[in-house]
Coordinates of N, CA, C and O in Angstrom, one line a residue:
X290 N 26.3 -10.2 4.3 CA 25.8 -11.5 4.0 C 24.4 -11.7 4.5 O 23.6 -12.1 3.6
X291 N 23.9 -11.5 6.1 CA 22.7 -11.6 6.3 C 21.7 -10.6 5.3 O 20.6 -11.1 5.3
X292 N 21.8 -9.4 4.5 CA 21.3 -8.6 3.7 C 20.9 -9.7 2.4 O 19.7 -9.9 2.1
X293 N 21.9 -10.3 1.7 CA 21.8 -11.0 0.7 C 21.0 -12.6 0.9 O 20.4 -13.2 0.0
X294 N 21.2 -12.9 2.1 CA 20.4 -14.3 2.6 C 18.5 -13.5 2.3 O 17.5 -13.7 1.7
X295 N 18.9 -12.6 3.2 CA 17.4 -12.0 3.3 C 16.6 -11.8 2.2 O 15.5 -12.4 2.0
X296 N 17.4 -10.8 1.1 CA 16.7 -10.4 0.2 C 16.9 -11.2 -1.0 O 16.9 -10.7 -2.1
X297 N 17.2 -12.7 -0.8 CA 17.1 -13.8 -2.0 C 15.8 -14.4 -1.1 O 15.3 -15.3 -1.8
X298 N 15.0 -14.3 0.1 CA 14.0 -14.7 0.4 C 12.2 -14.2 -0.3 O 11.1 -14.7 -0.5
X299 N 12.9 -12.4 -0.5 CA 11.8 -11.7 -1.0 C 11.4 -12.4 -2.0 O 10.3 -12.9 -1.8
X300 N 11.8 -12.7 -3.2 CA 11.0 -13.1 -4.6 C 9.9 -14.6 -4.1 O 8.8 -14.7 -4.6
X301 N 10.5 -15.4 -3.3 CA 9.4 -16.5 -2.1 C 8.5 -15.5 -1.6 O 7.5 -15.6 -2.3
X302 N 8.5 -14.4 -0.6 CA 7.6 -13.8 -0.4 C 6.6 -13.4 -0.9 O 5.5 -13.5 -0.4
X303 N 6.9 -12.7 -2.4 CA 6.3 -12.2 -2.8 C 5.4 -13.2 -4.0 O 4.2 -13.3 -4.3
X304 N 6.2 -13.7 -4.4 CA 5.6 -15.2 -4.8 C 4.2 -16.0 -3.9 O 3.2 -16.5 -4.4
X305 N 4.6 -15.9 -2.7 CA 3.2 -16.7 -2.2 C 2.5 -15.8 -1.5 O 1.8 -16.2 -0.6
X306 N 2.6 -13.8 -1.7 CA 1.7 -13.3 -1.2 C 1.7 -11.7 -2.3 O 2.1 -10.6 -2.1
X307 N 1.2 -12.2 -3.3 CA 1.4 -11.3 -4.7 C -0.1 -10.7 -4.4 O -0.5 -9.6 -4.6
X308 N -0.8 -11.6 -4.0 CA -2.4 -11.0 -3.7 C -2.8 -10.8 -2.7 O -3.8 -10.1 -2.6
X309 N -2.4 -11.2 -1.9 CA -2.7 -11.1 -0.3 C -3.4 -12.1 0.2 O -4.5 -11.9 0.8
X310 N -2.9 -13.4 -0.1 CA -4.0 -14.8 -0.3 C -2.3 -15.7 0.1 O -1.5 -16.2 -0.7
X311 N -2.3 -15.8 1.6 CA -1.7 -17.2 1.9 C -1.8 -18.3 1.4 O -0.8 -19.0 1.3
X312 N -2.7 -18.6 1.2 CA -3.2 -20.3 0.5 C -2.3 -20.2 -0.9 O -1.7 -21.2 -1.3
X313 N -2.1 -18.9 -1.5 CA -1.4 -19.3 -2.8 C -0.2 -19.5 -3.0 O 0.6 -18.6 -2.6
X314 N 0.2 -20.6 -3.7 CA 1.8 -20.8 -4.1 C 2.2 -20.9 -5.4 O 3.2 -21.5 -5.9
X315 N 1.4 -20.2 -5.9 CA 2.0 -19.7 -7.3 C 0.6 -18.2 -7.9 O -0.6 -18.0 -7.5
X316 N 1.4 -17.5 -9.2 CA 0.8 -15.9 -9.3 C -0.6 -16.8 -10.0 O -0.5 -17.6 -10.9
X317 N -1.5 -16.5 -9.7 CA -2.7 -16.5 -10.2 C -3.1 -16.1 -11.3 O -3.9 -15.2 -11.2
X318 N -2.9 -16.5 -13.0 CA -3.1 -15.9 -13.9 C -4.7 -15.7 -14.2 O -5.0 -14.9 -15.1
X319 N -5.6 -16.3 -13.7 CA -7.0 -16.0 -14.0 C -7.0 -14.5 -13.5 O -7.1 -13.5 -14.1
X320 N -6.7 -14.9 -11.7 CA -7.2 -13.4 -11.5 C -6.2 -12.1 -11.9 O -6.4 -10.9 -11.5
X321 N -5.3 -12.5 -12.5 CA -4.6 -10.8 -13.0 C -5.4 -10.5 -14.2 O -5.4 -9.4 -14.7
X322 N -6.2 -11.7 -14.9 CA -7.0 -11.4 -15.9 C -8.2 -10.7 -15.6 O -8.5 -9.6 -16.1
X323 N -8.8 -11.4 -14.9 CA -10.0 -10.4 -14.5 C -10.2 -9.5 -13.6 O -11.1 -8.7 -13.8
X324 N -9.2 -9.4 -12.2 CA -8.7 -8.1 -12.2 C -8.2 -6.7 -13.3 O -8.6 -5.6 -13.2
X325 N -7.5 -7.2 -14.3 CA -7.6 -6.7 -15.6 C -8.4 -6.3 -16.4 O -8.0 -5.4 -17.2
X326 N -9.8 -7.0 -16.3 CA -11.0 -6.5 -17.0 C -12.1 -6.0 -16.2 O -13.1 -5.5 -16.5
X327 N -11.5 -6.3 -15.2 CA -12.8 -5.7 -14.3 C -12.6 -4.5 -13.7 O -13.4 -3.9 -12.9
X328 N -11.2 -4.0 -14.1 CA -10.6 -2.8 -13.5 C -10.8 -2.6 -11.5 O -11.1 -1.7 -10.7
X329 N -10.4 -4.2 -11.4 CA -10.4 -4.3 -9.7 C -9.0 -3.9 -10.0 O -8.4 -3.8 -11.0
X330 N -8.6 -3.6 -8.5 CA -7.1 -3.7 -8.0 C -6.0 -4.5 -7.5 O -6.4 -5.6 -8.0
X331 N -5.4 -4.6 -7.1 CA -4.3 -6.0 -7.1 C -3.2 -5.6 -6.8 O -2.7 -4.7 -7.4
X332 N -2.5 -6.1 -6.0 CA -1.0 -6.4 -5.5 C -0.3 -6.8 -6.5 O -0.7 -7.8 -7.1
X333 N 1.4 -6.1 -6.9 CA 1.8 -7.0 -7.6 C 3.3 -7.0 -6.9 O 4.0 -7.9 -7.2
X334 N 3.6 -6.1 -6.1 CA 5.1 -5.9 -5.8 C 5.4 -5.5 -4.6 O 4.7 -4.5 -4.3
X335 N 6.0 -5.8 -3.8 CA 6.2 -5.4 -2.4 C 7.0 -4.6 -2.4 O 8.1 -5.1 -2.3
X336 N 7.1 -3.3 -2.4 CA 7.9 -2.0 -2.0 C 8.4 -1.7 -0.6 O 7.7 -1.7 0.4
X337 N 9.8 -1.7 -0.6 CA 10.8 -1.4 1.1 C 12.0 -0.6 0.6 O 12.8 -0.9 -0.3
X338 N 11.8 0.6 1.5 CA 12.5 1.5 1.4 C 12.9 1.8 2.6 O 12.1 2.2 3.5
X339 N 14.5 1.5 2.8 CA 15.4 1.5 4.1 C 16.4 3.2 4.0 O 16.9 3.9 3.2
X340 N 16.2 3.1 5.3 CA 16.9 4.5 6.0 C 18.6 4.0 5.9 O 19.0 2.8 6.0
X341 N 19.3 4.9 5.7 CA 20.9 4.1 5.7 C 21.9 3.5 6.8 O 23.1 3.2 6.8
X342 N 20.4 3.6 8.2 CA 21.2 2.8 9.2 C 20.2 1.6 9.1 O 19.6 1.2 10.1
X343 N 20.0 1.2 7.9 CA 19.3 -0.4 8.1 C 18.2 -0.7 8.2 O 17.7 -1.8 7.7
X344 N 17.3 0.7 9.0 CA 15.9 0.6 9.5 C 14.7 0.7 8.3 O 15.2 1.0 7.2
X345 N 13.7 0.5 8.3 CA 12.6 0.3 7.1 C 11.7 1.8 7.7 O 11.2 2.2 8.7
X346 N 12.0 2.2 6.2 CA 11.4 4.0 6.2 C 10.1 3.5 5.5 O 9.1 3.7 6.2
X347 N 9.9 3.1 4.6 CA 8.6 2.6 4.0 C 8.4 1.6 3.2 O 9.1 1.2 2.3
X348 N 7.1 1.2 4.0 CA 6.7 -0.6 2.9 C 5.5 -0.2 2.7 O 4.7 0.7 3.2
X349 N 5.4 -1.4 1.3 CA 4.0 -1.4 1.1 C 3.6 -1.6 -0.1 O 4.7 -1.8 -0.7
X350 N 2.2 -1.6 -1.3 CA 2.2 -2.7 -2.3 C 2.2 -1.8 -3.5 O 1.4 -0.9 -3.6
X351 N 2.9 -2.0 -4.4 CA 2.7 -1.4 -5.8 C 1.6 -2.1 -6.6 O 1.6 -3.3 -6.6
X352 N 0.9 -1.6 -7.0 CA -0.4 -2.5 -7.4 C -1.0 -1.9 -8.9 O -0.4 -1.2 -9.7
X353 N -2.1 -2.2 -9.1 CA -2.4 -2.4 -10.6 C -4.0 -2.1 -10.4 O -4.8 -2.7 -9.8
X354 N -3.9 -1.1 -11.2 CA -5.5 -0.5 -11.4 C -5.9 0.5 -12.4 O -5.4 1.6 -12.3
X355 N -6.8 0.3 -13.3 CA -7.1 0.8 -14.4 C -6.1 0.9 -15.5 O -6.2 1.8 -16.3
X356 N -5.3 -0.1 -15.7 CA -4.3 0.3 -16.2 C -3.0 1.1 -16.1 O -2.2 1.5 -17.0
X357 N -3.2 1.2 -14.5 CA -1.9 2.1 -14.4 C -1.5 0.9 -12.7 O -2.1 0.1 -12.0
X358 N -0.2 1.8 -12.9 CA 0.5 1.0 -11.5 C 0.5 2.2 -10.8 O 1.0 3.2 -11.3
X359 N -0.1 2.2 -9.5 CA -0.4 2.6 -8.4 C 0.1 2.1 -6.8 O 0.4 1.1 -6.2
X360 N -0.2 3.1 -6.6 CA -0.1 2.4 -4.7 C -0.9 1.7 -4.2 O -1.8 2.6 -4.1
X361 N -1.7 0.2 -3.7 CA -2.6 -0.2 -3.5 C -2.5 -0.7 -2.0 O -1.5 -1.3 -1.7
X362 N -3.7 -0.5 -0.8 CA -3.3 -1.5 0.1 C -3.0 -0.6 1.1 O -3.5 0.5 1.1
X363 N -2.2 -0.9 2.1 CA -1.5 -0.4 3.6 C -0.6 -0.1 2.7 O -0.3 -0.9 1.7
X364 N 0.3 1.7 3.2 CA 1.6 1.5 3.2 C 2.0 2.4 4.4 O 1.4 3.5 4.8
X365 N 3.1 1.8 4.8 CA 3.4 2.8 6.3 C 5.0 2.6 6.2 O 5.8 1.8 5.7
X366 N 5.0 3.8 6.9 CA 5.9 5.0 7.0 C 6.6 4.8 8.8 O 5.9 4.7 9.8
X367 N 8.0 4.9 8.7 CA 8.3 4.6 10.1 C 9.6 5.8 10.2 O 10.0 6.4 9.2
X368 N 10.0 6.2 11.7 CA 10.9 7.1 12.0 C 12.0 6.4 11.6 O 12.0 5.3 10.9
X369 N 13.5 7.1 12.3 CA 14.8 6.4 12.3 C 14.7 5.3 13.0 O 15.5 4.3 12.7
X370 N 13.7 5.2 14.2 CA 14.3 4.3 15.4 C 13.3 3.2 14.9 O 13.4 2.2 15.5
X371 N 12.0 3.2 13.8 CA 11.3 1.9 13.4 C 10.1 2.3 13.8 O 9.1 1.7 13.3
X372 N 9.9 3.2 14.7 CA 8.2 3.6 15.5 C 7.3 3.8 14.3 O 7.9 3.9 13.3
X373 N 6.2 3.9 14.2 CA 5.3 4.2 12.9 C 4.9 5.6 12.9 O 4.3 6.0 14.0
X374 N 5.0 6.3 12.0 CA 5.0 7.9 11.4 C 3.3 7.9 11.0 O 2.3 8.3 11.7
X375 N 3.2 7.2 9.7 CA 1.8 7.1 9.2 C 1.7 6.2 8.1 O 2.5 5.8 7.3
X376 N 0.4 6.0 8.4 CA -0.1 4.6 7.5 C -0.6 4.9 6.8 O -1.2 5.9 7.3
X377 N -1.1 4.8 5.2 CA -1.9 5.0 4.2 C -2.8 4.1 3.5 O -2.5 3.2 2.6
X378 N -4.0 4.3 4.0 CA -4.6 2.7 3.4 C -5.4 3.1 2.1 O -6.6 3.5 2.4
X379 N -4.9 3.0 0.5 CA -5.0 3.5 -0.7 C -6.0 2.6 -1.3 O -5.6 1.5 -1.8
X380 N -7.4 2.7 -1.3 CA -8.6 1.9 -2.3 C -8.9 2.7 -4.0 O -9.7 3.5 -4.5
X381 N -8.0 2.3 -4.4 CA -8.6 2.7 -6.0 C -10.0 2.5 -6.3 O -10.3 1.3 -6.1
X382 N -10.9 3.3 -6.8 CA -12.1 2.6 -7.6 C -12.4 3.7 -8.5 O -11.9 4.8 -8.4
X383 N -13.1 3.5 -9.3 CA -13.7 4.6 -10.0 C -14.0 5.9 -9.3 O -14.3 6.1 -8.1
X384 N -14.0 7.1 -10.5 CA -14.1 8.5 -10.2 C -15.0 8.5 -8.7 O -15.3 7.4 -8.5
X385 N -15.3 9.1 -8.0 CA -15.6 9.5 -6.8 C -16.1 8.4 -5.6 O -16.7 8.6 -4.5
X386 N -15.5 7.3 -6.1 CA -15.7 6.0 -5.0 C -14.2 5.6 -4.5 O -13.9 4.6 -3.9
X387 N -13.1 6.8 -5.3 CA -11.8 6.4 -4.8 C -11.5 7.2 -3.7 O -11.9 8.4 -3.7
X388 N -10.5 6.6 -2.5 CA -10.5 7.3 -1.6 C -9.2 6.2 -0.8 O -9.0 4.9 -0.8
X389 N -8.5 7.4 0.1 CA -7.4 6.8 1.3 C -7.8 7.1 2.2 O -8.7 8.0 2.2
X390 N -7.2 6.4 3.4 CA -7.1 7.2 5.0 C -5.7 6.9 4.9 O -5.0 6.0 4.4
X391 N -5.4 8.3 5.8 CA -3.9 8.3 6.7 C -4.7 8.7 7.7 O -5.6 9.5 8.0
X392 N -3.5 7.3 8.7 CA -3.6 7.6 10.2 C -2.3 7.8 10.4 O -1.3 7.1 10.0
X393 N -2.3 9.2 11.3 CA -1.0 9.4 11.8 C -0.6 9.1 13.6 O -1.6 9.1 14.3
X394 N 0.6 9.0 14.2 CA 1.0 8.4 15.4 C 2.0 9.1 16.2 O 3.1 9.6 15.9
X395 N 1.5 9.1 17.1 CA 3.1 9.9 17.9 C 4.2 9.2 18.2 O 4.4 8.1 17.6
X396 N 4.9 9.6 19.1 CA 5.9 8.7 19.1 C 6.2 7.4 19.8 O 7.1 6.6 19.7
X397 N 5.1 7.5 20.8 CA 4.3 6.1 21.6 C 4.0 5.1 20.9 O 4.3 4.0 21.3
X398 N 2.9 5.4 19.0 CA 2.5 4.9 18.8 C 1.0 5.0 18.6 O 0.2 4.3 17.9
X399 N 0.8 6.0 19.3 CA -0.9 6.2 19.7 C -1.4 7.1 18.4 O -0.7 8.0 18.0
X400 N -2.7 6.6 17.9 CA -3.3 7.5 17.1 C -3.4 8.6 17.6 O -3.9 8.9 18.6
X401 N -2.6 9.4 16.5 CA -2.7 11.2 16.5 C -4.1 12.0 16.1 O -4.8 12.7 16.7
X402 N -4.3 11.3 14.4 CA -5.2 11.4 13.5 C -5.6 10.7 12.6 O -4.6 10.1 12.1
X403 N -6.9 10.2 12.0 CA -6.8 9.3 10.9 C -8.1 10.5 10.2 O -9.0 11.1 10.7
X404 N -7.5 10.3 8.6 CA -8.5 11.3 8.4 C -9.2 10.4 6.7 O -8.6 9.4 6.2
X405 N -10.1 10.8 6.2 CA -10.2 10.3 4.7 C -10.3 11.4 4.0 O -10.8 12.5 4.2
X406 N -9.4 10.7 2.9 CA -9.5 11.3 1.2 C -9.7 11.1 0.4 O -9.8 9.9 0.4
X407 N -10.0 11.7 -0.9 CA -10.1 11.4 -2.2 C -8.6 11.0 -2.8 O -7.6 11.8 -2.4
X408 N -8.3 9.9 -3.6 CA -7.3 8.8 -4.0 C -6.7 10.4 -4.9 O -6.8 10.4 -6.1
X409 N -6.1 11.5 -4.4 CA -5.9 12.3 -5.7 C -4.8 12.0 -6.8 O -4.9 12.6 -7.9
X410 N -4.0 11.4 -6.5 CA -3.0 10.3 -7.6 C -3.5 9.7 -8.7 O -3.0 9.9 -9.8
X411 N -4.6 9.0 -8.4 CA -5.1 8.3 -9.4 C -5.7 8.7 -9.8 O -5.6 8.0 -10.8
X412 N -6.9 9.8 -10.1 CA -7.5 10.7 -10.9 C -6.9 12.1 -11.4 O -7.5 12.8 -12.2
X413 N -5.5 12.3 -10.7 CA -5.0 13.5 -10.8 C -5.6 15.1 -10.8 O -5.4 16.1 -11.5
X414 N -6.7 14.5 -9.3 CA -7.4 15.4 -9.1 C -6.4 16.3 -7.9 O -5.3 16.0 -7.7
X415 N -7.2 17.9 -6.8 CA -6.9 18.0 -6.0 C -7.2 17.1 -4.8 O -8.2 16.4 -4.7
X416 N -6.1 17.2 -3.7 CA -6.6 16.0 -2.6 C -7.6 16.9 -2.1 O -7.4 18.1 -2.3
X417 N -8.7 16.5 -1.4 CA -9.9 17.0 -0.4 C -9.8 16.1 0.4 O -9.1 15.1 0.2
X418 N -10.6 16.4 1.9 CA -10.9 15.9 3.0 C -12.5 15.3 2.4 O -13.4 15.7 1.7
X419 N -12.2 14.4 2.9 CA -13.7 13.7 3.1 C -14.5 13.5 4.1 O -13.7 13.0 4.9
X420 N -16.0 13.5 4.9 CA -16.7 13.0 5.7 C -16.5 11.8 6.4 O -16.3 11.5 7.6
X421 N -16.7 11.3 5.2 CA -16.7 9.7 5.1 C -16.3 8.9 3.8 O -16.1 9.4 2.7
X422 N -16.2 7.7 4.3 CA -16.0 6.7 3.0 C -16.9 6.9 1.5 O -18.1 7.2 1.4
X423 N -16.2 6.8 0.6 CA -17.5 7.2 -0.6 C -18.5 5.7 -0.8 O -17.8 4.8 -0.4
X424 N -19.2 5.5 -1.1 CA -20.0 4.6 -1.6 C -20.3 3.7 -3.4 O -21.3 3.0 -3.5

């Protein structure tokens, strides 16, 4: 019963945080438009994927970019007991200005690693290490 209370709350959730904009209480149709033409990116769906004793194995945003649906945003990754594994923070942009970091965590908590890459999903390129952020 607490499952079903809960997850009749998500569609409110995601309703007043589809963009990542508290102030909003309803979907923004300008900006899915010109996110749409401007080939920015966007939140559209809150992704949660539970372990089968209950715990949350991964969250995080399905999103919308260049015409394709994508991973957009933070998404992180947790053990059995809820601790955080690794976080993926996914920036779509055009060919060589796309790029993630994963930071990974022990079991404390404490950064292991955080490293950057090229977004390889979304161009269906190979992943590479990067220096730095692209420009």
């Amino acid at each position: 019963m607490k499952r079903i209370i809960f997850l009749s709350l998500i569609p409110l959730f995601l309703v007043n945080n589809v963009f990542a904009n508290n102030q909003k209480e309803h979907i923004d149709i300008t900006a899915v438009s010109l996110a749409t033409l401007t080939n920015s990116s966007f939140c559209y769906s809150l992704r949660i994927i539970y372990y089968p004793n209950g715990q949350t194995k991964e969250q995080g945003c399905q999103g919308h970019y260049n015409a394709a649906g994508i991973s957009v945003g933070n998404w992180y990754e947790y053990d059995l007991l809820g601790m955080p594994v690794r976080t993926n923070y996914y920036h779509p942009d055009e060919f060589g200005k796309d790029y993630k970091i994963t930071t990974t965590y022990d079991k404390n908590g404490k950064v292991l690693t955080k490293k950057i890459y090229n977004y390889a999903n979304l161009y269906e390129t190979e992943e590479k290490e990067l220096n730095e952020i692209p420009q």
